[in-house]
Short mmCIF file of C-alpha atoms in Angstrom, two decimals:
data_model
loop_
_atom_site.label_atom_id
_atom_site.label_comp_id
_atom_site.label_asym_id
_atom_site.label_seq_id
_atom_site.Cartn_x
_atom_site.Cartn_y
_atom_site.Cartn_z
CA UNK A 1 0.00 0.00 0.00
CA UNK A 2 0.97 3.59 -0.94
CA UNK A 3 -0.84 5.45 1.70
CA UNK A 4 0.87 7.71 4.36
CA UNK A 5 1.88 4.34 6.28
CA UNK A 6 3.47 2.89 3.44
CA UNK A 7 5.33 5.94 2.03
CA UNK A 8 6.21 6.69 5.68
CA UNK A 9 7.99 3.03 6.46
CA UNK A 10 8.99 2.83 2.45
CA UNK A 11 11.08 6.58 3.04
CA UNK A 12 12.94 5.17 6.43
CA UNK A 13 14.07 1.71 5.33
CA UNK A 14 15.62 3.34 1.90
CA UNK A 15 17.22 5.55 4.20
CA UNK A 16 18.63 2.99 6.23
CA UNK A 17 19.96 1.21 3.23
CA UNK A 18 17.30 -0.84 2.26
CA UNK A 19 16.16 -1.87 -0.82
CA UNK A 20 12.09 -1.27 -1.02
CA UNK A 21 9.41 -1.54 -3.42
CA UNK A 22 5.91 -0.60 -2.81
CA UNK A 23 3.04 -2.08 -4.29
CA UNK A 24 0.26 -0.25 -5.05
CA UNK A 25 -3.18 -1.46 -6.82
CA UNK A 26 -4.12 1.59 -8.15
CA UNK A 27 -2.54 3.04 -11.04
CA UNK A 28 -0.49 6.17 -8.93
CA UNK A 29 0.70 5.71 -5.83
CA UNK A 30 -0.30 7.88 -2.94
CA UNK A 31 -3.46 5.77 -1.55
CA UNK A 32 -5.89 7.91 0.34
CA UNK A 33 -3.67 11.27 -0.24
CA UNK A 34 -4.33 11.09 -3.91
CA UNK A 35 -7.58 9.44 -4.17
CA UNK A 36 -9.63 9.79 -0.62
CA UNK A 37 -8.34 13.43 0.14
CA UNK A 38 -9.96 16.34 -2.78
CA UNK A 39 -7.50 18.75 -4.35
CA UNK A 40 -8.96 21.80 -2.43
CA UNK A 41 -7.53 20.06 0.94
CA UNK A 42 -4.54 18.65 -0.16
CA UNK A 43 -3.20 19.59 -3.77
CA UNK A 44 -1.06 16.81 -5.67
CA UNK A 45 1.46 18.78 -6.66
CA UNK A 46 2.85 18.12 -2.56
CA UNK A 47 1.67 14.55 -3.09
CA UNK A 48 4.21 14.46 -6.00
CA UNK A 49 7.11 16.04 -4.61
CA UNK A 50 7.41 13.55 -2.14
CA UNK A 51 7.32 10.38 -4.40
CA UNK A 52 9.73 11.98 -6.50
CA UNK A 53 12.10 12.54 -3.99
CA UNK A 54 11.51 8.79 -2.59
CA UNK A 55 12.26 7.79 -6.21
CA UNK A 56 15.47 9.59 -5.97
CA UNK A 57 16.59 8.28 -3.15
CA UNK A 58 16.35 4.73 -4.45
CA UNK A 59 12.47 3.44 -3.26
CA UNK A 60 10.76 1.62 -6.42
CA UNK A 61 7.18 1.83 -7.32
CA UNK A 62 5.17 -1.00 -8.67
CA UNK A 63 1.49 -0.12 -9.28
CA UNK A 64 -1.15 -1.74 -11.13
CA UNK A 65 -0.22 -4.65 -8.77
CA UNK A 66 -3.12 -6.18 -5.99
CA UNK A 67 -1.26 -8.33 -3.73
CA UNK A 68 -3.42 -11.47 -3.27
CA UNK A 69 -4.72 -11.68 -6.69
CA UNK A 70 -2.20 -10.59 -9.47
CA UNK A 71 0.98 -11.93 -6.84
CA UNK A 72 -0.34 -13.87 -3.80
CA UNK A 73 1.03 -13.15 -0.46
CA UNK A 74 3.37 -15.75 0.06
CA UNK A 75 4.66 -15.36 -3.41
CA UNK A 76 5.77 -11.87 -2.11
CA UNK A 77 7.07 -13.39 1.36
CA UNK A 78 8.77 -15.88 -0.73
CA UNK A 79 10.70 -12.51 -2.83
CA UNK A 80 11.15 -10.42 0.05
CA UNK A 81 13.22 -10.22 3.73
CA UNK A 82 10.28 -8.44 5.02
CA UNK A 83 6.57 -7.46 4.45
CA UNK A 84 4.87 -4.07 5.99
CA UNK A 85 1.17 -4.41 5.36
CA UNK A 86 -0.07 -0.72 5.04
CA UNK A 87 -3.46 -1.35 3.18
CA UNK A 88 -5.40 1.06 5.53
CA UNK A 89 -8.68 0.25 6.02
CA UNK A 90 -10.99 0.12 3.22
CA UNK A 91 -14.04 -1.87 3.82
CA UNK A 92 -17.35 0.81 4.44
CA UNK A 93 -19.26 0.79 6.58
CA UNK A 94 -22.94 0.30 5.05
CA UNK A 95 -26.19 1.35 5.25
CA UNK A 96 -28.46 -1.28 6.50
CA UNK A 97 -31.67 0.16 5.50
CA UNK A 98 -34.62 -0.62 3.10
CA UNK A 99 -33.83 1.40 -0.81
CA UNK A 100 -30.39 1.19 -0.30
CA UNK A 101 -29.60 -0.51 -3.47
CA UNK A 102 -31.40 2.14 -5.35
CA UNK A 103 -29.47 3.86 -8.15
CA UNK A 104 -27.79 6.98 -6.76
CA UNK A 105 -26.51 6.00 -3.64
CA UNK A 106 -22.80 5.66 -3.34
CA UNK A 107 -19.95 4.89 -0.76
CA UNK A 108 -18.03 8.26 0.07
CA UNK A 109 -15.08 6.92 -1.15
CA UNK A 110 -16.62 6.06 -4.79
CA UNK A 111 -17.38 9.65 -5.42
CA UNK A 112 -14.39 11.08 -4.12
CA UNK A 113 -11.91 8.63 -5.68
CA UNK A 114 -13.69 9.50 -9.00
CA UNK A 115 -13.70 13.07 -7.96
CA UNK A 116 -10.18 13.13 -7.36
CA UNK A 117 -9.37 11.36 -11.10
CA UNK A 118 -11.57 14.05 -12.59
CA UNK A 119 -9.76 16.70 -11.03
CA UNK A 120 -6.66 15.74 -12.49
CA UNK A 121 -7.98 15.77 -15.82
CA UNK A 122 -8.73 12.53 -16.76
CA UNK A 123 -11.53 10.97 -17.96
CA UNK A 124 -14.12 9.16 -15.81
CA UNK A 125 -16.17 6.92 -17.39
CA UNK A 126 -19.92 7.44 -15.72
CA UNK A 127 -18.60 9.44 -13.27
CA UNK A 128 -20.57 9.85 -10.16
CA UNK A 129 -21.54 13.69 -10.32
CA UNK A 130 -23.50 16.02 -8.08
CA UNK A 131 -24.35 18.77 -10.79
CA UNK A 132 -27.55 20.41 -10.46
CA UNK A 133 -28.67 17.83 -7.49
CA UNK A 134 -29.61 17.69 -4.15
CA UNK A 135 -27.39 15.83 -2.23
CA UNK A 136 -27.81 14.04 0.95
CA UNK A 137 -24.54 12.91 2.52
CA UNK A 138 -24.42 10.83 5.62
CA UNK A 139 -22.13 11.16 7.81
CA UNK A 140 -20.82 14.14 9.60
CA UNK A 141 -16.92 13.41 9.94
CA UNK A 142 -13.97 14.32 7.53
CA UNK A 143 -15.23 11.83 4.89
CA UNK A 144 -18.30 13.51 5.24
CA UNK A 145 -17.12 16.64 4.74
CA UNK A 146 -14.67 16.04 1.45
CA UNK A 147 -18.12 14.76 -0.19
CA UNK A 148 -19.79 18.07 0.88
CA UNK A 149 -16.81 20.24 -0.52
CA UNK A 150 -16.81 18.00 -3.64
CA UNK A 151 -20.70 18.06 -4.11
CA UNK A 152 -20.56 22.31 -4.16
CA UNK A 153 -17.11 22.47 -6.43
CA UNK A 154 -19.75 20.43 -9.19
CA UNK A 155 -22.39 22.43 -8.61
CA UNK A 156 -24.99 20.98 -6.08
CA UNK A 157 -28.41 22.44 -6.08
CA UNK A 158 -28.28 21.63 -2.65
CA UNK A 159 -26.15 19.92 0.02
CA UNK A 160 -27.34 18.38 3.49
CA UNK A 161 -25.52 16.26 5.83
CA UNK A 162 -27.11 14.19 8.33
CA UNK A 163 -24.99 13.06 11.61
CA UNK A 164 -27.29 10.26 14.02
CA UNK A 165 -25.75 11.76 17.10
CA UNK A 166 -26.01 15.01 18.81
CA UNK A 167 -24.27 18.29 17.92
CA UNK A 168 -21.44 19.01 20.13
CA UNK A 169 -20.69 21.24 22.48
CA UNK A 170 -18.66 24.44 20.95
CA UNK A 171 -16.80 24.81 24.12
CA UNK A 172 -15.14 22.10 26.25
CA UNK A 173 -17.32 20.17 28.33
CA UNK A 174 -16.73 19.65 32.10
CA UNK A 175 -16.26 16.01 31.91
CA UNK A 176 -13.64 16.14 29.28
CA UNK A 177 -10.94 18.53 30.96
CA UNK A 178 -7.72 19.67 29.98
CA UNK A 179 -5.24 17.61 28.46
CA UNK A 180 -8.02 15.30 27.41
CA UNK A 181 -9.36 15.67 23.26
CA UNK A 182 -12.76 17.25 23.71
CA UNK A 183 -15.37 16.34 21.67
CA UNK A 184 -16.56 20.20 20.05
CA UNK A 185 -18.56 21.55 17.47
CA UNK A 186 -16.68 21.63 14.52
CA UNK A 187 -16.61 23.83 11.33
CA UNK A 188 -14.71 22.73 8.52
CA UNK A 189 -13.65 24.74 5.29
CA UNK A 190 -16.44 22.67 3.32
CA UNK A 191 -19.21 23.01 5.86
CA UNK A 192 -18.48 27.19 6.00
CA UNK A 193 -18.73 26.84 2.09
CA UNK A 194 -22.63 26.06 2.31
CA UNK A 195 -25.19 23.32 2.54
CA UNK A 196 -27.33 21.96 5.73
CA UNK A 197 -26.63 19.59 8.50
CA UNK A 198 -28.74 18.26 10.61
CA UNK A 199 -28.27 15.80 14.04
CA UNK A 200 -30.27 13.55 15.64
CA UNK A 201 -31.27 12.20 12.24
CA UNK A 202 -31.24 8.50 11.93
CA UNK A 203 -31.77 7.51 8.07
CA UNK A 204 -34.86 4.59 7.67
CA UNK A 205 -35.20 3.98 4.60
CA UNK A 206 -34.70 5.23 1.18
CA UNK A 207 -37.51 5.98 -1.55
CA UNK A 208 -37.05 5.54 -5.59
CA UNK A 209 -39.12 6.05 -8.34
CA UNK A 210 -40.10 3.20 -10.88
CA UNK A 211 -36.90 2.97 -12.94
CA UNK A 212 -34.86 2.51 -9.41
CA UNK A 213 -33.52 5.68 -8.96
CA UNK A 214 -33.52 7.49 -5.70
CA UNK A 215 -36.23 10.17 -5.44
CA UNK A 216 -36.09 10.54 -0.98
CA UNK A 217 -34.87 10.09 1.74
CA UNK A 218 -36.79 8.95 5.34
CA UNK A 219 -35.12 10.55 8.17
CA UNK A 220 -36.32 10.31 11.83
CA UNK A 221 -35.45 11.79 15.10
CA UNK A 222 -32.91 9.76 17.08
CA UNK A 223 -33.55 8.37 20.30
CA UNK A 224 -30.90 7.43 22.96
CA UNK A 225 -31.74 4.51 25.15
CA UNK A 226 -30.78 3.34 28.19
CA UNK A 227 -27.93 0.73 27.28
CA UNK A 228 -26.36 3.43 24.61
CA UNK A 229 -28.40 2.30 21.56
CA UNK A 230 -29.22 4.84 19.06
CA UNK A 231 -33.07 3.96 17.70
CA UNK A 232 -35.49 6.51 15.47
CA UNK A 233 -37.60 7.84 17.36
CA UNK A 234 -41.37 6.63 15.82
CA UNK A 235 -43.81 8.82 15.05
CA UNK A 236 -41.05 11.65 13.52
CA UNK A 237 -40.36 10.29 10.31
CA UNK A 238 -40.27 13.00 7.14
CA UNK A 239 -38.90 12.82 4.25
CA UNK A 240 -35.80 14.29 1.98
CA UNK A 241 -35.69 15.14 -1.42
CA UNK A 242 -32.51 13.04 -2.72
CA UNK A 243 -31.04 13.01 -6.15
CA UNK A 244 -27.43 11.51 -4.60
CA UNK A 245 -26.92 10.09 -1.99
CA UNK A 246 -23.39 9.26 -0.30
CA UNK A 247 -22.83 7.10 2.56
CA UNK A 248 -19.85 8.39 4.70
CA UNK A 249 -20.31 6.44 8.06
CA UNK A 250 -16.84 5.28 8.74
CA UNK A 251 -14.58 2.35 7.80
CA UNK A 252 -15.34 -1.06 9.79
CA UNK A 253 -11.42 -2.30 8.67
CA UNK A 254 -9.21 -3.33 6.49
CA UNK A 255 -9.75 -6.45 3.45
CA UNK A 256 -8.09 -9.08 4.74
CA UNK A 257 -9.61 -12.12 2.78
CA UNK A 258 -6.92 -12.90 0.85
CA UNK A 259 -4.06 -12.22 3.50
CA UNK A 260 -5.75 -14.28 6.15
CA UNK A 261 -6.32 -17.43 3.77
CA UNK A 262 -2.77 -16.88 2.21
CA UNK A 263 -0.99 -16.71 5.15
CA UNK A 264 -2.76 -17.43 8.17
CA UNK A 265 -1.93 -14.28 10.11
CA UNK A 266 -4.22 -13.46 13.23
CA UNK A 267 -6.98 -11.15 13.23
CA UNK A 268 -8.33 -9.09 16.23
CA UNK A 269 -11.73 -9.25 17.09
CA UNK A 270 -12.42 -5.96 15.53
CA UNK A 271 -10.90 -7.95 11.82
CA UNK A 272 -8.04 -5.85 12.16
CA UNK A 273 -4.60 -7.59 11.69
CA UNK A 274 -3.34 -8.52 14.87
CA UNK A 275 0.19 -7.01 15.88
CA UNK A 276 2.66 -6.62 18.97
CA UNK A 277 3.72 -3.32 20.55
CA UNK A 278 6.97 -3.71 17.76
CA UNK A 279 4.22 -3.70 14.68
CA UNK A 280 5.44 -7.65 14.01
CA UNK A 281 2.13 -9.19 13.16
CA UNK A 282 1.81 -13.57 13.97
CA UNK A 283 3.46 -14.37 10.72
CA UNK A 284 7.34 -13.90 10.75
CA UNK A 285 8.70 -11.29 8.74
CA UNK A 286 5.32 -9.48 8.28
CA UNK A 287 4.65 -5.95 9.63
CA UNK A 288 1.42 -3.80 9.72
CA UNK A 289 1.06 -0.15 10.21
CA UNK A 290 -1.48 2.32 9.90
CA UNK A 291 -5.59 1.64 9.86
CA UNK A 292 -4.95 -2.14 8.69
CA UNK A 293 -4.18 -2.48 12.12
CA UNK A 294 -5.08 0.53 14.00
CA UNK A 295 -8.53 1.15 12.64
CA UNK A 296 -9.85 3.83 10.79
CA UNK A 297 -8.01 7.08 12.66
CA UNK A 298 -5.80 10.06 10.85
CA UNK A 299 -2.94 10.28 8.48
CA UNK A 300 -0.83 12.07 11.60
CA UNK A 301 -1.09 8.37 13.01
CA UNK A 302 -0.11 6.83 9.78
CA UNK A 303 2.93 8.47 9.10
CA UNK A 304 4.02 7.76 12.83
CA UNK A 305 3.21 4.19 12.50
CA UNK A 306 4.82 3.83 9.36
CA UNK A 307 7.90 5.28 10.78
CA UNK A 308 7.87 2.66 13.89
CA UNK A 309 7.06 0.32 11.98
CA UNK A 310 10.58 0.63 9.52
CA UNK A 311 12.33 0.70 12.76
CA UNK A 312 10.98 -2.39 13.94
CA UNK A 313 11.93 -4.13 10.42
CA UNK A 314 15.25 -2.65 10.82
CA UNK A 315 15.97 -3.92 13.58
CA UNK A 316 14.28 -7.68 12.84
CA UNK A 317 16.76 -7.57 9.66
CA UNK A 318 20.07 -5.89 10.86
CA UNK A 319 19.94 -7.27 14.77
CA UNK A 320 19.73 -3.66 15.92
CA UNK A 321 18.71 0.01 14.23
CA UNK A 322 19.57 3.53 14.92
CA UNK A 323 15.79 4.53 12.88
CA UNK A 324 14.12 6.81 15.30
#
């Protein structure tokens, strides 16, 4: 994987003297900075710079290339002294409601990986496009908030995001003090730029019109019960007009179908891969940093992992390392 993990651990063990190659699926490397994050947050042109100065200092791309299907894991334990699985985590999390196969709704990072192509001028065929509709994206984190920036750039009618919890605080509350993270209010660049959002809204169901497009959207008031559960409240359903509608609800983990039948290496409960405090995963020689086995979480925590992680292999291949 190309992500911030991988280029992270790729850049320190071609420091130390390495020889690395990452393998990338896609057809440019960068993972989730070139194809997850939009231009307008993070232009390519940085993106860039930094594989070309990994390129110079020796680290080899190979794109194009899905490990478990075009060369199977242990054909690439079999070629290599070590293995750092940085594949982030990629599976969505879905909708489980009735319409949801309707045509028009889309995982988050469908339209923005599409979004992302477009912007740097190529052509996508059937791309997913938010011209002239109204837009319902759900989810109110980052994700979320790339689709909303996206959806205005191409010209949304309208834009409304719906969040099923409550609206935070905008100042720190008592019972997260100082040096805890507070959970606050938060206004991002995209949100300032326009469009709705709403809390408390739990989707139910989706509505379509004859030829299975989606017309609507069924939105109640959420209820918190007693054990934590989030429920819609009955009796408060109403509806939203939907043209597009794009799921952005989180990441549940990494794929790991073809590395757990390939080589056997543990999962946690939570499916991520399974690792020690040193990033060493059960199977010898094989590494993971970043959301394959951290979760879904930021690209701040990628990079560091990625960098632990490199020292870690140093140190399994050399006896010792001086990587920070």
């Amino acid at each position: 994987g190309s992500g911030p993990a991988g280029l992270a651990a790729a850049q320190q063990l071609t420091r130390a003297g390495h020889t690395v190659v990452v393998l990338e699926r896609d057809d440019e490397p960068g993972g989730l900075l070139r194809y997850g994050v939009p231009d307008f947050k993070l232009e390519k042109a940085h993106v860039e710079r930094r594989l070309e100065q990994m390129r110079s200092e020796g680290t080899r791309f190979r794109c194009g290339v899905e490990v478990g299907k075009d060369l199977t894991w242990d054909e690439l334990r079999s070629r290599y002294d070590a293995v750092v699985v940085a594949t982030g985590a990629t599976v969505a999390r879905g909708l489980p409601v009735p319409g949801a196969e309707l045509r028009g709704v889309h995982a988050a990072m469908e339209y923005l990986h599409q979004g992302n192509e477009a912007a740097a001028g190529r052509e996508v065929p059937d791309q997913i496009t938010a011209t002239g509709k109204h837009v319902i994206v759900i989810g109110g984190g980052d994700t979320g908030s790339d689709c909303v920036g996206t959806a205005l750039r191409q010209g949304a009618a309208y834009v409304t995001t719906l969040a099923i919890g409550k609206q935070p605080p905008a100042e720190r509350p008592e019972h997260q003090p100082w040096p805890t993270t507070p959970t606050l209010f938060e206004v991002s660049s995209s949100h300032a730029e326009g469009g709705e959002r709403s809390y408390l809204a739990s989707t139910v169901a989706l509505q379509g019109d004859p030829h299975g497009n989606v017309t609507g959207l069924v939105v109640a008031t959420t209820e918190y019960l007693a054990d934590g559960r989030r429920v819609p409240t009955a009796g408060t359903e109403r509806i939203i007009p939907a043209d597009l509608v794009l799921v952005a609800m989180g990441f549940t983990g990494p794929e790991t179908t073809t590395l757990s039948e390939q080589t056997g290496v543990d999962l946690t409960g939570r499916g991520l891969v399974a690792r020690g405090d040193d990033y060493a995963t059960s199977v010898p020689g094989m590494f993971v940093a970043g959301d394959a086995g951290r979760g879904q979480s930021l690209v701040v925590w990628a990079i560091a992992e990625g960098r632990a992680a490199a020292a870690s292999v140093d140190a399994y291949l050399q006896g010792a390392t001086e990587l920070p």
